Coordinates of N, CA, C and O in Angstrom, one line a residue:
X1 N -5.3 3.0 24.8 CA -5.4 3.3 23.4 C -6.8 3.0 22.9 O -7.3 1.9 23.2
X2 N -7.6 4.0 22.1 CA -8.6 3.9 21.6 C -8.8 2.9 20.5 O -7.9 2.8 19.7
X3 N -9.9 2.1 20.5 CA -9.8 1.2 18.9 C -9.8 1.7 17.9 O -9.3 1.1 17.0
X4 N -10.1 2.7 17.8 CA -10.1 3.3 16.4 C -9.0 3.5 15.6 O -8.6 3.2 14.5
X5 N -8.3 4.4 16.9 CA -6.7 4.4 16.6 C -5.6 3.3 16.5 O -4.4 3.3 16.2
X6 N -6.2 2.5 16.8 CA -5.9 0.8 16.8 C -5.8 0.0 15.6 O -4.9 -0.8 15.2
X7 N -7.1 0.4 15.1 CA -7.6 0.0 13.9 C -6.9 0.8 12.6 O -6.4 0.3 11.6
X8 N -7.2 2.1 13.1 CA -6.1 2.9 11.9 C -5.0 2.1 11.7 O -4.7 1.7 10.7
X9 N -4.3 1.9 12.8 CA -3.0 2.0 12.9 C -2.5 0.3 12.2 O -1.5 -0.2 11.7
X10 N -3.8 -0.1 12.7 CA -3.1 -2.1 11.8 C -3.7 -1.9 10.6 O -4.1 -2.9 10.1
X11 N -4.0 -0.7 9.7 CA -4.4 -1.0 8.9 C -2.8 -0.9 7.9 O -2.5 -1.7 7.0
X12 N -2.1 0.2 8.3 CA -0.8 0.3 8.1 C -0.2 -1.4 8.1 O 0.1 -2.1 7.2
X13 N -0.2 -1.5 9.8 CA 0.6 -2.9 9.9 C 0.0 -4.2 9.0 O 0.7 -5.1 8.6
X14 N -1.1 -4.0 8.7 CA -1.5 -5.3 7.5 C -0.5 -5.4 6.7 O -0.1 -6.6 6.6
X15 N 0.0 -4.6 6.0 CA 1.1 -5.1 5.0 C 2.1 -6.0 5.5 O 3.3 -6.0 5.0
X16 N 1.8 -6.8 6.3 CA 2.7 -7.8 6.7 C 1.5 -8.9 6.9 O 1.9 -9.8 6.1
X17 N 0.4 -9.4 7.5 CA -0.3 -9.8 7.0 C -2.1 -10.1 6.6 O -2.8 -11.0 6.9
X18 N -2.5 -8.9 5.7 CA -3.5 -8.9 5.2 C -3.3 -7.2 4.0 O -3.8 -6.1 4.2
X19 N -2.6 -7.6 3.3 CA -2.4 -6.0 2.4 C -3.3 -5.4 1.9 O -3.5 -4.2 2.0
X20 N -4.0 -6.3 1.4 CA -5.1 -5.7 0.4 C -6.6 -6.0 1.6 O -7.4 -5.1 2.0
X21 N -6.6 -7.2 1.8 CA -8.5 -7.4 2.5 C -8.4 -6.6 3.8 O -9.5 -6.2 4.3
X22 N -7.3 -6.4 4.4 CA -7.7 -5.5 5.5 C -8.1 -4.6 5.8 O -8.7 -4.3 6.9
X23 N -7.5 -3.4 4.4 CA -7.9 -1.8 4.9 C -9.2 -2.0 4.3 O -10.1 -1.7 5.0
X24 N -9.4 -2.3 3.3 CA -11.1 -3.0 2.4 C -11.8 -2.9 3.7 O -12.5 -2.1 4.3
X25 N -11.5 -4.0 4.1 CA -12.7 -4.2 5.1 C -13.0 -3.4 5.7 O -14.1 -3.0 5.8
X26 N -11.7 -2.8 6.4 CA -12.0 -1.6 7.5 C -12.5 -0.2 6.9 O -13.1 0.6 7.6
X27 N -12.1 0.2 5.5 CA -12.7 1.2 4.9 C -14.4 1.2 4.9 O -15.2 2.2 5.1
X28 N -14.7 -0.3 4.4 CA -16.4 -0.2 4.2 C -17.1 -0.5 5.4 O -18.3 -0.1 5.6
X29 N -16.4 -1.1 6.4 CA -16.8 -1.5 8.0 C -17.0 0.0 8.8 O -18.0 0.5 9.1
X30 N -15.6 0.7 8.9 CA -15.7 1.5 9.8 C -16.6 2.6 9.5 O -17.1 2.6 8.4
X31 N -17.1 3.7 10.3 CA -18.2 4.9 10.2 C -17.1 5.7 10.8 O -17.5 6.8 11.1
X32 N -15.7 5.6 11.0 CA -15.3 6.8 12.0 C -14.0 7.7 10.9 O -12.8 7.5 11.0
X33 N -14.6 8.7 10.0 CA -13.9 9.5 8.9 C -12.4 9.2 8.6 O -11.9 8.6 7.6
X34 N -11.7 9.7 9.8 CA -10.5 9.4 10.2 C -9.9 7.9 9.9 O -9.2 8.0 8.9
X35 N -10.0 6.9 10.2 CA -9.9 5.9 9.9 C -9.5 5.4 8.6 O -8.6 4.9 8.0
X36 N -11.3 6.2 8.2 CA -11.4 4.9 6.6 C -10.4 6.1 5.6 O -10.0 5.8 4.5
X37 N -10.1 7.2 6.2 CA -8.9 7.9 5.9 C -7.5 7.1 5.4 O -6.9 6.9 4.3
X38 N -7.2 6.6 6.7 CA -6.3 6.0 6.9 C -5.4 4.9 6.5 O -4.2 4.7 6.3
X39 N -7.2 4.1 6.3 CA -7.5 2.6 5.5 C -6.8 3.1 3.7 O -5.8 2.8 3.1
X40 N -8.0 3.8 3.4 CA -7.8 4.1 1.6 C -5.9 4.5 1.9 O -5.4 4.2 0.8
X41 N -5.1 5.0 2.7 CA -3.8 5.4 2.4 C -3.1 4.4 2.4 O -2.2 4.4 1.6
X42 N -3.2 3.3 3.4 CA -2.7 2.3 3.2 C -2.9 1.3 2.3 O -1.9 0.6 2.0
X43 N -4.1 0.9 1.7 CA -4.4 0.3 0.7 C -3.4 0.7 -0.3 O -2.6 -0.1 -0.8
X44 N -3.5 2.2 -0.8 CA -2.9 3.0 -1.8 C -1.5 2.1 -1.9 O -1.2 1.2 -2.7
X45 N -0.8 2.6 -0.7 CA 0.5 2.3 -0.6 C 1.1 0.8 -1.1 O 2.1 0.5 -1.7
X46 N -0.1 0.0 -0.4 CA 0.3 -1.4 -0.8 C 0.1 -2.0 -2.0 O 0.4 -3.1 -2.2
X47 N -0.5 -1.1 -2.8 CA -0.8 -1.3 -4.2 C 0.3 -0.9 -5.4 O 0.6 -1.4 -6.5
X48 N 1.0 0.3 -4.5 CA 2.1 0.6 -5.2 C 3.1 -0.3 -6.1 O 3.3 -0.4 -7.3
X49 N 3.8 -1.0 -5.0 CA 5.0 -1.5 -5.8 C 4.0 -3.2 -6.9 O 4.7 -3.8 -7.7
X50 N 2.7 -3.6 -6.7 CA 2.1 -4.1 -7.6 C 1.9 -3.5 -9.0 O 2.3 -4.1 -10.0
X51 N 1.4 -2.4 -9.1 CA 1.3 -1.3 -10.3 C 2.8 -1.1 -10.9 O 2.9 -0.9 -12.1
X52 N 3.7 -1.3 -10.0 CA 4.9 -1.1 -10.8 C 5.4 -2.4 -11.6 O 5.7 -2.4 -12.8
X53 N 5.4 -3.5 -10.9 CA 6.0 -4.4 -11.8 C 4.6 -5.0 -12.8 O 4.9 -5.4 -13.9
X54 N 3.6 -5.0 -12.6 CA 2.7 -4.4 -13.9 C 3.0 -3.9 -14.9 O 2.9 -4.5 -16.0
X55 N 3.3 -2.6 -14.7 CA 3.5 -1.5 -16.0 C 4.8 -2.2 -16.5 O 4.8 -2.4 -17.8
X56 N 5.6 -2.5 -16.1 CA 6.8 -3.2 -16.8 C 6.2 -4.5 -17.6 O 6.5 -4.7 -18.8
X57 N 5.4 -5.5 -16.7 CA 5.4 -6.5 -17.6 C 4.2 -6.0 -18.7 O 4.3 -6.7 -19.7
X58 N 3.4 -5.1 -18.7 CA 2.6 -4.5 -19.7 C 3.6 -3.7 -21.1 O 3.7 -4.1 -22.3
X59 N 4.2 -2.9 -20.6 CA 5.2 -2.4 -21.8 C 6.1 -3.5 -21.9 O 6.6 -3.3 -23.0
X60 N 6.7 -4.6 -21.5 CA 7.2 -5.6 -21.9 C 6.6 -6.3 -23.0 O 7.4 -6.5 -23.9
X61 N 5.2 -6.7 -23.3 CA 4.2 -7.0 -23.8 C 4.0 -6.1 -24.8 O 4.2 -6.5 -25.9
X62 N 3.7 -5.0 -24.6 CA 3.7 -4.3 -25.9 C 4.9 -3.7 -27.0 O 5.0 -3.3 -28.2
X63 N 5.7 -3.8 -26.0 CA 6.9 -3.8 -27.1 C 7.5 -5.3 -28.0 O 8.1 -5.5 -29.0
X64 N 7.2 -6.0 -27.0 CA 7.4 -7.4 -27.9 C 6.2 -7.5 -29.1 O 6.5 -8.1 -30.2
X65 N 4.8 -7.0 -29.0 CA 3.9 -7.3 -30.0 C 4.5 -6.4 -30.6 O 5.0 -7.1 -31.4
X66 N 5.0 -4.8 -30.8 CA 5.2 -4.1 -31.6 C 6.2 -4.6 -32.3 O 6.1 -4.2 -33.5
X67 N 7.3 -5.4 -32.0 CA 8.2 -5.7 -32.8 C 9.5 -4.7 -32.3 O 10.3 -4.4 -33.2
X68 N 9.8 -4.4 -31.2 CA 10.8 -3.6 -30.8 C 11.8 -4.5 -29.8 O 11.4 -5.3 -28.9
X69 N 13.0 -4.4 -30.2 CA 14.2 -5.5 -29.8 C 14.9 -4.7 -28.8 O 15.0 -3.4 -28.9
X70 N 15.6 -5.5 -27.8 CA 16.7 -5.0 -26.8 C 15.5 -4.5 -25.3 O 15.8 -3.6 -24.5
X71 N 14.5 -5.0 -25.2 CA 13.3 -4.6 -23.9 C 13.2 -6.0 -23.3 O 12.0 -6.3 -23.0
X72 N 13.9 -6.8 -23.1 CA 13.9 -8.2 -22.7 C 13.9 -8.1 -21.1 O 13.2 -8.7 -20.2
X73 N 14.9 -7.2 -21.1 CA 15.1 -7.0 -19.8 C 14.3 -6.2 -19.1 O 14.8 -5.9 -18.0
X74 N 12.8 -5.6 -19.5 CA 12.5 -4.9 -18.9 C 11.6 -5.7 -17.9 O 11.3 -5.0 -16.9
X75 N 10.9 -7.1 -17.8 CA 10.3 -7.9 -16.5 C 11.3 -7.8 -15.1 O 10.9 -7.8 -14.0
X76 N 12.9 -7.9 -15.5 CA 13.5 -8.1 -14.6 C 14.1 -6.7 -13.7 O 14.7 -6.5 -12.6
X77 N 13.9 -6.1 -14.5 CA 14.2 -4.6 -14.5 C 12.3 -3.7 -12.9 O 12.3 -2.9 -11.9
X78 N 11.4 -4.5 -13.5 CA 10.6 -4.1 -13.1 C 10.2 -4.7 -11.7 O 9.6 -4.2 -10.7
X79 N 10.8 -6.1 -11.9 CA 10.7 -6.7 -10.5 C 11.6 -6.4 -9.7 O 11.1 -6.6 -8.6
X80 N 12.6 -5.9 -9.6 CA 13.8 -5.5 -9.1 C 13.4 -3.7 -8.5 O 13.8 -3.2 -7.4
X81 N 12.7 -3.1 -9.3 CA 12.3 -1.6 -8.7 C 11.6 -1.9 -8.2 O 11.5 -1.2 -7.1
X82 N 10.4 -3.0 -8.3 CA 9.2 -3.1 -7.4 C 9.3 -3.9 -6.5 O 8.3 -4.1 -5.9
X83 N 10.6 -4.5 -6.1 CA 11.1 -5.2 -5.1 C 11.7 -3.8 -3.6 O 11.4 -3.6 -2.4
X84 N 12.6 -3.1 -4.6 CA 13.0 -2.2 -4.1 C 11.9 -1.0 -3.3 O 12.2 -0.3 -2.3
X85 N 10.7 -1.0 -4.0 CA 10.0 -0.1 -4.0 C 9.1 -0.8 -2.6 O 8.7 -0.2 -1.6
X86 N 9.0 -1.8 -2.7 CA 8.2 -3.0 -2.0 C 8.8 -2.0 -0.1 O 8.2 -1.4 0.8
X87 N 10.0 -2.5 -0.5 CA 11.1 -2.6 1.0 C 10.7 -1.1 1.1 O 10.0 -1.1 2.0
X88 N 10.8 0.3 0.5 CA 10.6 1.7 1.4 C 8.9 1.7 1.3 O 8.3 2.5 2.0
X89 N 8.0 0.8 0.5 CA 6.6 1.0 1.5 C 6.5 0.3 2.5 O 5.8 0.8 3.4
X90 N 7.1 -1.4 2.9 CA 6.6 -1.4 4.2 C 7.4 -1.1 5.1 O 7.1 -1.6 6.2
X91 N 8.8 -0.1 4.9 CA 9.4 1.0 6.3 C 8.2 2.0 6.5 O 7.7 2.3 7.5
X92 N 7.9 2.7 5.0 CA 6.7 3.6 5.4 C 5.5 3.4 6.0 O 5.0 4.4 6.6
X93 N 5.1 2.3 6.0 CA 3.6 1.6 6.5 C 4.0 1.4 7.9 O 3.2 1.9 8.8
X94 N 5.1 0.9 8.3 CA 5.6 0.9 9.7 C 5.8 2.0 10.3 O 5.3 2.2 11.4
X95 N 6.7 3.2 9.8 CA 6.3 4.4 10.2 C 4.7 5.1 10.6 O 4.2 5.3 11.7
X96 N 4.2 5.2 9.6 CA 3.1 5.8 9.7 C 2.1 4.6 10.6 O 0.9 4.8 10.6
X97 N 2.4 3.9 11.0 CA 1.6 2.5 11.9 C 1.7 3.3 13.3 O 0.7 3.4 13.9
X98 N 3.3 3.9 13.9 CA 3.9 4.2 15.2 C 3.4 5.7 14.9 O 3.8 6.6 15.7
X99 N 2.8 6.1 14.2 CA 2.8 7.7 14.0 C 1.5 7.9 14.0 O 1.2 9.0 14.3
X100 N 0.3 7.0 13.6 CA -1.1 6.8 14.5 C -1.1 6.7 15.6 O -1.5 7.6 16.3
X101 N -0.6 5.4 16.2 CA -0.3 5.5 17.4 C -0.3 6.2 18.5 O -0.8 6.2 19.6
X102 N 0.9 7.1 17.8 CA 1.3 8.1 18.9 C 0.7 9.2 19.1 O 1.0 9.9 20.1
X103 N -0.4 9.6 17.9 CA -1.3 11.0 17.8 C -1.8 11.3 19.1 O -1.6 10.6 20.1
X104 N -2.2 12.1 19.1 CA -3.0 12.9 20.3 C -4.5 12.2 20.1 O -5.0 12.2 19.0
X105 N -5.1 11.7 21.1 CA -6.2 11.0 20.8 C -7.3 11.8 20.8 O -8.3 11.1 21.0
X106 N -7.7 13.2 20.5 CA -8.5 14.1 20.2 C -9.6 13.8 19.3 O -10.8 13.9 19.5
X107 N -8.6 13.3 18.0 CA -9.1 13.4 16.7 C -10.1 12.1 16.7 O -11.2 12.0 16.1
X108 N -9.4 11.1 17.4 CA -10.2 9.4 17.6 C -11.2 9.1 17.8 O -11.9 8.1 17.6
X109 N -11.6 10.4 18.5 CA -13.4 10.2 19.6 C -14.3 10.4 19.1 O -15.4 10.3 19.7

């Protein structure tokens, strides 16, 4: 197995441990297209279920400054999808980890 494709491919498996500093690194480190491809998708992904329980506790916040009643529930509401959300990106991150992997090493060289 080539590093490159190596490298693509843990950039995926970081989400278990290095989510955020790993594809970073390897985005601004690597020179090989493909890759820092790779890197920015994975990053993306692991940012996802963050951005979500965000926007919950943001419109939480602004509906409490606005003065709007019955949104109490929406921090628990947002941890709970971004929990959920959490669990099908890192099945997806693990997919797409075995699905570098297994490419045709053409593209890697």
């Amino acid at each position: 197995m080539e590093g490159n494709k190596l490298l693509a491919a843990l950039c995926y498996f970081s989400v278990f441990f290095a989510p955020f500093l790993f594809p970073i690194i390897v985005y601004f480190v690597t020179k090989h297209e493909r890759v820092k491809e790779h890197a920015k998708k994975s990053l993306l992904s692991h940012l996802i279920p963050i951005a979500i329980v965000m926007m919950a506790f943001g419109l939480f916040f602004i509906f409490t400054i606005v003065g709007v009643d019955g949104w109490i529930g929406l921090p628990f509401i947002g941890i709970v999808v971004g929990g959920i959300v959490h669990v099908v990106v890192i099945v997806w991150n693990i997919i797409k980890g075995i699905q570098v992997i297994q490419e045709a090493g053409g593209i890697y060289e």
